[in-house]
C-alpha cells in the first residue's frame, strides 16, 4: 500500500518557507513560542500532533535508499534519528534561543553529555566553572578525564582565574550562568571574550537563567544547553533536554553522536515540552515576580543568615545579573541560622511548599542541598562552593505570593 500524498507541511522554520508578510525573524519570542516549528498534517489539526511512531514507511526501495544517503529535515528514518514531533520542538526552541538549529535529548544530562562528548577527544583541554549541577560535575570531573580530556576548574566569578586557565589549545569552556544552589552569577560576555580570543567553544548550561530571562547567544554562548525537565515542561511531568547551536555543530557534530548513542527524546515527551514552551514566558515571569517579592520580604528576617537571589541589591553579582538577565529567575536560596537542625525543622514545618529536589515546577519545592543534591561532595568542596549546613533552595511555583510568604514565615517561626 502506498502512503497518502505527502502531507502539506506548514513549516515556520528559518529559511524554510518563502518570505511571508510576518516573517518569523520579525516575531517576538512570545509569538515564536506559540508558532515556530509547527508542522501540520493533511487533517489541519490546530494542536501539534504526537507522532508516536518508531519507524516511517517508504514508498519504494529507491526512496529508502535515497533517504539513507541524505534525508531532508522532514524526511524521517527512525525515531532515534528524528521524528516530526521532536523536530517541531527542536525548531521551536531554536527559534526562541536564536540559534540556527537544536537537537532534543532524553534528559538534560543527555544534552550536557552530548554537547561535550560529541566535540571532544583525547588530549583536548576544557575549562569549567566549579559550581556545577552534581551530574555535570561528574561528567567533567570523572568521565571526561577517563578518556584523556584534561579539565581545569575555576571559580566562575573570578575573571583572572578564567584568563589564567584558558590556553591556546583550550577546546571548550563550560559554565552554568547561574550556579546551583548558591545562585552565583557568571559574567558570560566576559568569559566568552576570553574564550573566543583562544578559539574555544563556549558551552552554557542555562537552566537557572531560563530561555525567558537570558539571551545567552547574544552574550557570546556558542552552544546553549537546557534541561527541558525544568522550566520548559514547567509542570513537573517529563524529562527532556536540548542542545542549541549552529546548524553545522548540531547536524555535523551533535546529531551523529546522539543518534547512534541513543540519547534521543521520546516523541510523547517532545509534545509535552512543545506545549510547555507556549506558556513558558507567562509561567516564568509570574514565578520570578513571586521569587523577587519573597526574597525582598524575607531579607533581614531574624531567623535567616542570608537571602540569596540575583535580583536583590545585596547579591554579590547583582550588577552582572541585572545586565545579563531580564529577571532574577525562579529560585531563591535561604541560609537559615542554626545549621542543618534548623533547616530540617523549617522543611518539616512547610505546608504548601513540598520537599523535592526538582525545580522549575508550577508547585513550589524546597530542598536541603547539603544532604541531597550535594551530598556526594566533601565538606571542603561544599565550603568552597558556599553551601552551608543551613542552606535551603526554594524553587518558586505558581501559587499566590501571600500564601507562600505566609507558609515560609510560619515555618521560620517554628524553628
Ligand atoms: C536539572 C539540571 C540538569 C539535568 O537535567 P535532567 O533533565 O535532570 O537530566 C543539568 N543542569 C542543571 C543546571 C540542572 O538544573
PDB file of C-alpha atoms in Angstrom, residues 12-166:
ATOM      1  CA  UNK A  12       7.732  28.100  10.241  1.00  0.00           C
ATOM      2  CA  UNK A  13      11.405  27.320  10.130  1.00  0.00           C
ATOM      3  CA  UNK A  14      14.147  29.826   9.477  1.00  0.00           C
ATOM      4  CA  UNK A  15      14.627  29.942   5.743  1.00  0.00           C
ATOM      5  CA  UNK A  16      12.312  27.015   5.111  1.00  0.00           C
ATOM      6  CA  UNK A  17       9.393  28.813   3.523  1.00  0.00           C
ATOM      7  CA  UNK A  18       9.115  31.677   1.096  1.00  0.00           C
ATOM      8  CA  UNK A  19       9.117  35.164   2.611  1.00  0.00           C
ATOM      9  CA  UNK A  20       5.862  35.991   4.383  1.00  0.00           C
ATOM     10  CA  UNK A  21       4.379  39.279   5.395  1.00  0.00           C
ATOM     11  CA  UNK A  22       5.014  38.249   9.002  1.00  0.00           C
ATOM     12  CA  UNK A  23       8.327  36.530   8.600  1.00  0.00           C
ATOM     13  CA  UNK A  24       9.257  34.743  11.797  1.00  0.00           C
ATOM     14  CA  UNK A  25      12.531  36.598  12.094  1.00  0.00           C
ATOM     15  CA  UNK A  26      10.492  39.685  12.999  1.00  0.00           C
ATOM     16  CA  UNK A  27       8.330  37.899  15.548  1.00  0.00           C
ATOM     17  CA  UNK A  28       8.895  38.411  19.247  1.00  0.00           C
ATOM     18  CA  UNK A  29       9.812  35.487  21.495  1.00  0.00           C
ATOM     19  CA  UNK A  30       6.237  35.164  22.771  1.00  0.00           C
ATOM     20  CA  UNK A  31       4.900  34.657  19.231  1.00  0.00           C
ATOM     21  CA  UNK A  32       7.687  32.266  18.270  1.00  0.00           C
ATOM     22  CA  UNK A  33       6.963  30.214  21.417  1.00  0.00           C
ATOM     23  CA  UNK A  34       3.443  29.584  20.128  1.00  0.00           C
ATOM     24  CA  UNK A  35       4.014  29.145  16.381  1.00  0.00           C
ATOM     25  CA  UNK A  36       7.626  28.363  15.481  1.00  0.00           C
ATOM     26  CA  UNK A  37       8.362  24.920  14.119  1.00  0.00           C
ATOM     27  CA  UNK A  38       4.699  23.935  13.611  1.00  0.00           C
ATOM     28  CA  UNK A  39       4.122  21.165  11.079  1.00  0.00           C
ATOM     29  CA  UNK A  40       0.552  20.255  10.093  1.00  0.00           C
ATOM     30  CA  UNK A  41      -0.707  17.044   8.593  1.00  0.00           C
ATOM     31  CA  UNK A  42      -3.411  16.814   5.898  1.00  0.00           C
ATOM     32  CA  UNK A  43      -6.032  16.999   8.711  1.00  0.00           C
ATOM     33  CA  UNK A  44      -5.104  20.558   9.613  1.00  0.00           C
ATOM     34  CA  UNK A  45      -5.023  19.875  13.354  1.00  0.00           C
ATOM     35  CA  UNK A  46      -4.585  23.011  15.499  1.00  0.00           C
ATOM     36  CA  UNK A  47      -2.717  21.421  18.396  1.00  0.00           C
ATOM     37  CA  UNK A  48       0.525  19.812  17.294  1.00  0.00           C
ATOM     38  CA  UNK A  49       0.205  16.077  16.599  1.00  0.00           C
ATOM     39  CA  UNK A  50       2.069  13.461  18.612  1.00  0.00           C
ATOM     40  CA  UNK A  51       3.732  11.221  16.048  1.00  0.00           C
ATOM     41  CA  UNK A  52       4.113   8.261  18.401  1.00  0.00           C
ATOM     42  CA  UNK A  53       5.904   6.073  15.906  1.00  0.00           C
ATOM     43  CA  UNK A  54       9.280   4.371  15.827  1.00  0.00           C
ATOM     44  CA  UNK A  55       9.574   3.889  12.091  1.00  0.00           C
ATOM     45  CA  UNK A  56       8.495   5.544   8.842  1.00  0.00           C
ATOM     46  CA  UNK A  57       7.160   3.790   5.719  1.00  0.00           C
ATOM     47  CA  UNK A  58       8.895   4.235   2.370  1.00  0.00           C
ATOM     48  CA  UNK A  59       7.026   4.112  -0.938  1.00  0.00           C
ATOM     49  CA  UNK A  60       9.801   2.183  -2.624  1.00  0.00           C
ATOM     50  CA  UNK A  61      13.273   0.760  -2.020  1.00  0.00           C
ATOM     51  CA  UNK A  62      14.596   3.610  -4.145  1.00  0.00           C
ATOM     52  CA  UNK A  63      13.072   6.119  -1.731  1.00  0.00           C
ATOM     53  CA  UNK A  64      14.531   4.262   1.274  1.00  0.00           C
ATOM     54  CA  UNK A  65      17.958   4.187  -0.355  1.00  0.00           C
ATOM     55  CA  UNK A  66      17.811   7.899  -1.171  1.00  0.00           C
ATOM     56  CA  UNK A  67      16.805   8.768   2.363  1.00  0.00           C
ATOM     57  CA  UNK A  68      19.701   6.793   3.845  1.00  0.00           C
ATOM     58  CA  UNK A  69      22.087   8.697   1.577  1.00  0.00           C
ATOM     59  CA  UNK A  70      20.678  12.043   2.580  1.00  0.00           C
ATOM     60  CA  UNK A  71      17.453  12.907   4.380  1.00  0.00           C
ATOM     61  CA  UNK A  72      15.845  16.334   4.446  1.00  0.00           C
ATOM     62  CA  UNK A  73      14.561  17.968   7.618  1.00  0.00           C
ATOM     63  CA  UNK A  74      11.093  16.463   7.004  1.00  0.00           C
ATOM     64  CA  UNK A  75      12.179  13.038   5.790  1.00  0.00           C
ATOM     65  CA  UNK A  76      12.384  10.607   8.666  1.00  0.00           C
ATOM     66  CA  UNK A  77      14.026   7.202   9.005  1.00  0.00           C
ATOM     67  CA  UNK A  78      13.733   6.017  12.594  1.00  0.00           C
ATOM     68  CA  UNK A  79      12.724   7.800  15.816  1.00  0.00           C
ATOM     69  CA  UNK A  80      16.223   7.597  17.306  1.00  0.00           C
ATOM     70  CA  UNK A  81      17.381   9.692  14.310  1.00  0.00           C
ATOM     71  CA  UNK A  82      14.444  12.081  14.253  1.00  0.00           C
ATOM     72  CA  UNK A  83      10.652  12.361  14.474  1.00  0.00           C
ATOM     73  CA  UNK A  84       8.172  15.046  13.340  1.00  0.00           C
ATOM     74  CA  UNK A  85       7.015  15.947  16.875  1.00  0.00           C
ATOM     75  CA  UNK A  86      10.605  16.093  18.100  1.00  0.00           C
ATOM     76  CA  UNK A  87      11.528  18.247  15.080  1.00  0.00           C
ATOM     77  CA  UNK A  88       8.727  20.686  15.959  1.00  0.00           C
ATOM     78  CA  UNK A  89      10.127  21.021  19.488  1.00  0.00           C
ATOM     79  CA  UNK A  90      13.685  21.464  18.180  1.00  0.00           C
ATOM     80  CA  UNK A  91      12.696  24.158  15.695  1.00  0.00           C
ATOM     81  CA  UNK A  92      10.581  25.995  18.256  1.00  0.00           C
ATOM     82  CA  UNK A  93      13.289  26.163  20.939  1.00  0.00           C
ATOM     83  CA  UNK A  94      15.953  27.095  18.353  1.00  0.00           C
ATOM     84  CA  UNK A  95      13.715  29.975  17.200  1.00  0.00           C
ATOM     85  CA  UNK A  96      13.341  31.142  20.800  1.00  0.00           C
ATOM     86  CA  UNK A  97      17.007  30.825  21.620  1.00  0.00           C
ATOM     87  CA  UNK A  98      18.076  32.483  18.378  1.00  0.00           C
ATOM     88  CA  UNK A  99      20.246  29.614  17.181  1.00  0.00           C
ATOM     89  CA  UNK A 100      20.183  28.070  13.705  1.00  0.00           C
ATOM     90  CA  UNK A 101      19.326  24.618  14.986  1.00  0.00           C
ATOM     91  CA  UNK A 102      18.770  22.405  18.023  1.00  0.00           C
ATOM     92  CA  UNK A 103      18.920  18.710  18.939  1.00  0.00           C
ATOM     93  CA  UNK A 104      16.478  17.345  21.523  1.00  0.00           C
ATOM     94  CA  UNK A 105      17.604  14.744  24.052  1.00  0.00           C
ATOM     95  CA  UNK A 106      16.065  12.315  26.532  1.00  0.00           C
ATOM     96  CA  UNK A 107      17.126  14.410  29.548  1.00  0.00           C
ATOM     97  CA  UNK A 108      19.139  17.462  30.466  1.00  0.00           C
ATOM     98  CA  UNK A 109      22.108  15.262  31.252  1.00  0.00           C
ATOM     99  CA  UNK A 110      21.960  13.594  27.811  1.00  0.00           C
ATOM    100  CA  UNK A 111      22.186  17.143  26.435  1.00  0.00           C
ATOM    101  CA  UNK A 112      25.160  18.161  28.596  1.00  0.00           C
ATOM    102  CA  UNK A 113      26.952  14.887  27.876  1.00  0.00           C
ATOM    103  CA  UNK A 114      26.075  15.061  24.176  1.00  0.00           C
ATOM    104  CA  UNK A 115      27.307  18.631  23.759  1.00  0.00           C
ATOM    105  CA  UNK A 116      30.645  17.878  25.430  1.00  0.00           C
ATOM    106  CA  UNK A 117      31.386  14.318  24.344  1.00  0.00           C
ATOM    107  CA  UNK A 118      30.401  14.815  20.712  1.00  0.00           C
ATOM    108  CA  UNK A 119      33.026  17.534  20.234  1.00  0.00           C
ATOM    109  CA  UNK A 120      35.886  16.340  22.487  1.00  0.00           C
ATOM    110  CA  UNK A 121      38.622  13.776  22.033  1.00  0.00           C
ATOM    111  CA  UNK A 122      41.685  12.519  23.903  1.00  0.00           C
ATOM    112  CA  UNK A 123      44.211  15.283  24.518  1.00  0.00           C
ATOM    113  CA  UNK A 124      41.689  18.126  24.446  1.00  0.00           C
ATOM    114  CA  UNK A 125      41.582  20.741  27.191  1.00  0.00           C
ATOM    115  CA  UNK A 126      38.404  22.103  28.800  1.00  0.00           C
ATOM    116  CA  UNK A 127      37.952  24.894  31.344  1.00  0.00           C
ATOM    117  CA  UNK A 128      34.866  24.768  33.540  1.00  0.00           C
ATOM    118  CA  UNK A 129      33.381  26.709  36.416  1.00  0.00           C
ATOM    119  CA  UNK A 130      33.454  24.681  39.634  1.00  0.00           C
ATOM    120  CA  UNK A 131      29.939  25.425  40.898  1.00  0.00           C
ATOM    121  CA  UNK A 132      28.034  22.917  38.762  1.00  0.00           C
ATOM    122  CA  UNK A 133      24.933  20.759  38.969  1.00  0.00           C
ATOM    123  CA  UNK A 134      26.119  17.448  40.511  1.00  0.00           C
ATOM    124  CA  UNK A 135      25.801  15.289  37.382  1.00  0.00           C
ATOM    125  CA  UNK A 136      27.520  17.940  35.220  1.00  0.00           C
ATOM    126  CA  UNK A 137      30.406  17.904  37.702  1.00  0.00           C
ATOM    127  CA  UNK A 138      30.544  14.097  37.426  1.00  0.00           C
ATOM    128  CA  UNK A 139      30.892  14.267  33.617  1.00  0.00           C
ATOM    129  CA  UNK A 140      33.644  16.895  33.754  1.00  0.00           C
ATOM    130  CA  UNK A 141      35.486  15.563  36.797  1.00  0.00           C
ATOM    131  CA  UNK A 142      35.152  11.785  36.376  1.00  0.00           C
ATOM    132  CA  UNK A 143      34.081  10.769  32.867  1.00  0.00           C
ATOM    133  CA  UNK A 144      35.960  13.116  30.528  1.00  0.00           C
ATOM    134  CA  UNK A 145      39.370  12.628  32.250  1.00  0.00           C
ATOM    135  CA  UNK A 146      38.869   8.839  31.881  1.00  0.00           C
ATOM    136  CA  UNK A 147      39.033   9.386  28.111  1.00  0.00           C
ATOM    137  CA  UNK A 148      42.078  11.625  28.291  1.00  0.00           C
ATOM    138  CA  UNK A 149      40.377  15.013  28.297  1.00  0.00           C
ATOM    139  CA  UNK A 150      42.079  17.467  30.640  1.00  0.00           C
ATOM    140  CA  UNK A 151      39.668  19.633  32.656  1.00  0.00           C
ATOM    141  CA  UNK A 152      40.666  22.728  34.641  1.00  0.00           C
ATOM    142  CA  UNK A 153      38.131  24.024  37.190  1.00  0.00           C
ATOM    143  CA  UNK A 154      37.916  27.692  38.128  1.00  0.00           C
ATOM    144  CA  UNK A 155      35.866  29.891  40.435  1.00  0.00           C
ATOM    145  CA  UNK A 156      33.421  31.150  37.797  1.00  0.00           C
ATOM    146  CA  UNK A 157      33.095  34.608  39.335  1.00  0.00           C
ATOM    147  CA  UNK A 158      36.872  35.205  39.197  1.00  0.00           C
ATOM    148  CA  UNK A 159      37.741  36.607  35.743  1.00  0.00           C
ATOM    149  CA  UNK A 160      41.501  36.361  36.424  1.00  0.00           C
ATOM    150  CA  UNK A 161      41.058  32.646  37.059  1.00  0.00           C
ATOM    151  CA  UNK A 162      39.345  32.226  33.654  1.00  0.00           C
ATOM    152  CA  UNK A 163      42.149  34.225  31.960  1.00  0.00           C
ATOM    153  CA  UNK A 164      44.818  32.085  33.622  1.00  0.00           C
ATOM    154  CA  UNK A 165      43.115  28.787  32.853  1.00  0.00           C
ATOM    155  CA  UNK A 166      42.061  29.273  29.199  1.00  0.00           C
TER     156      UNK A 166
END
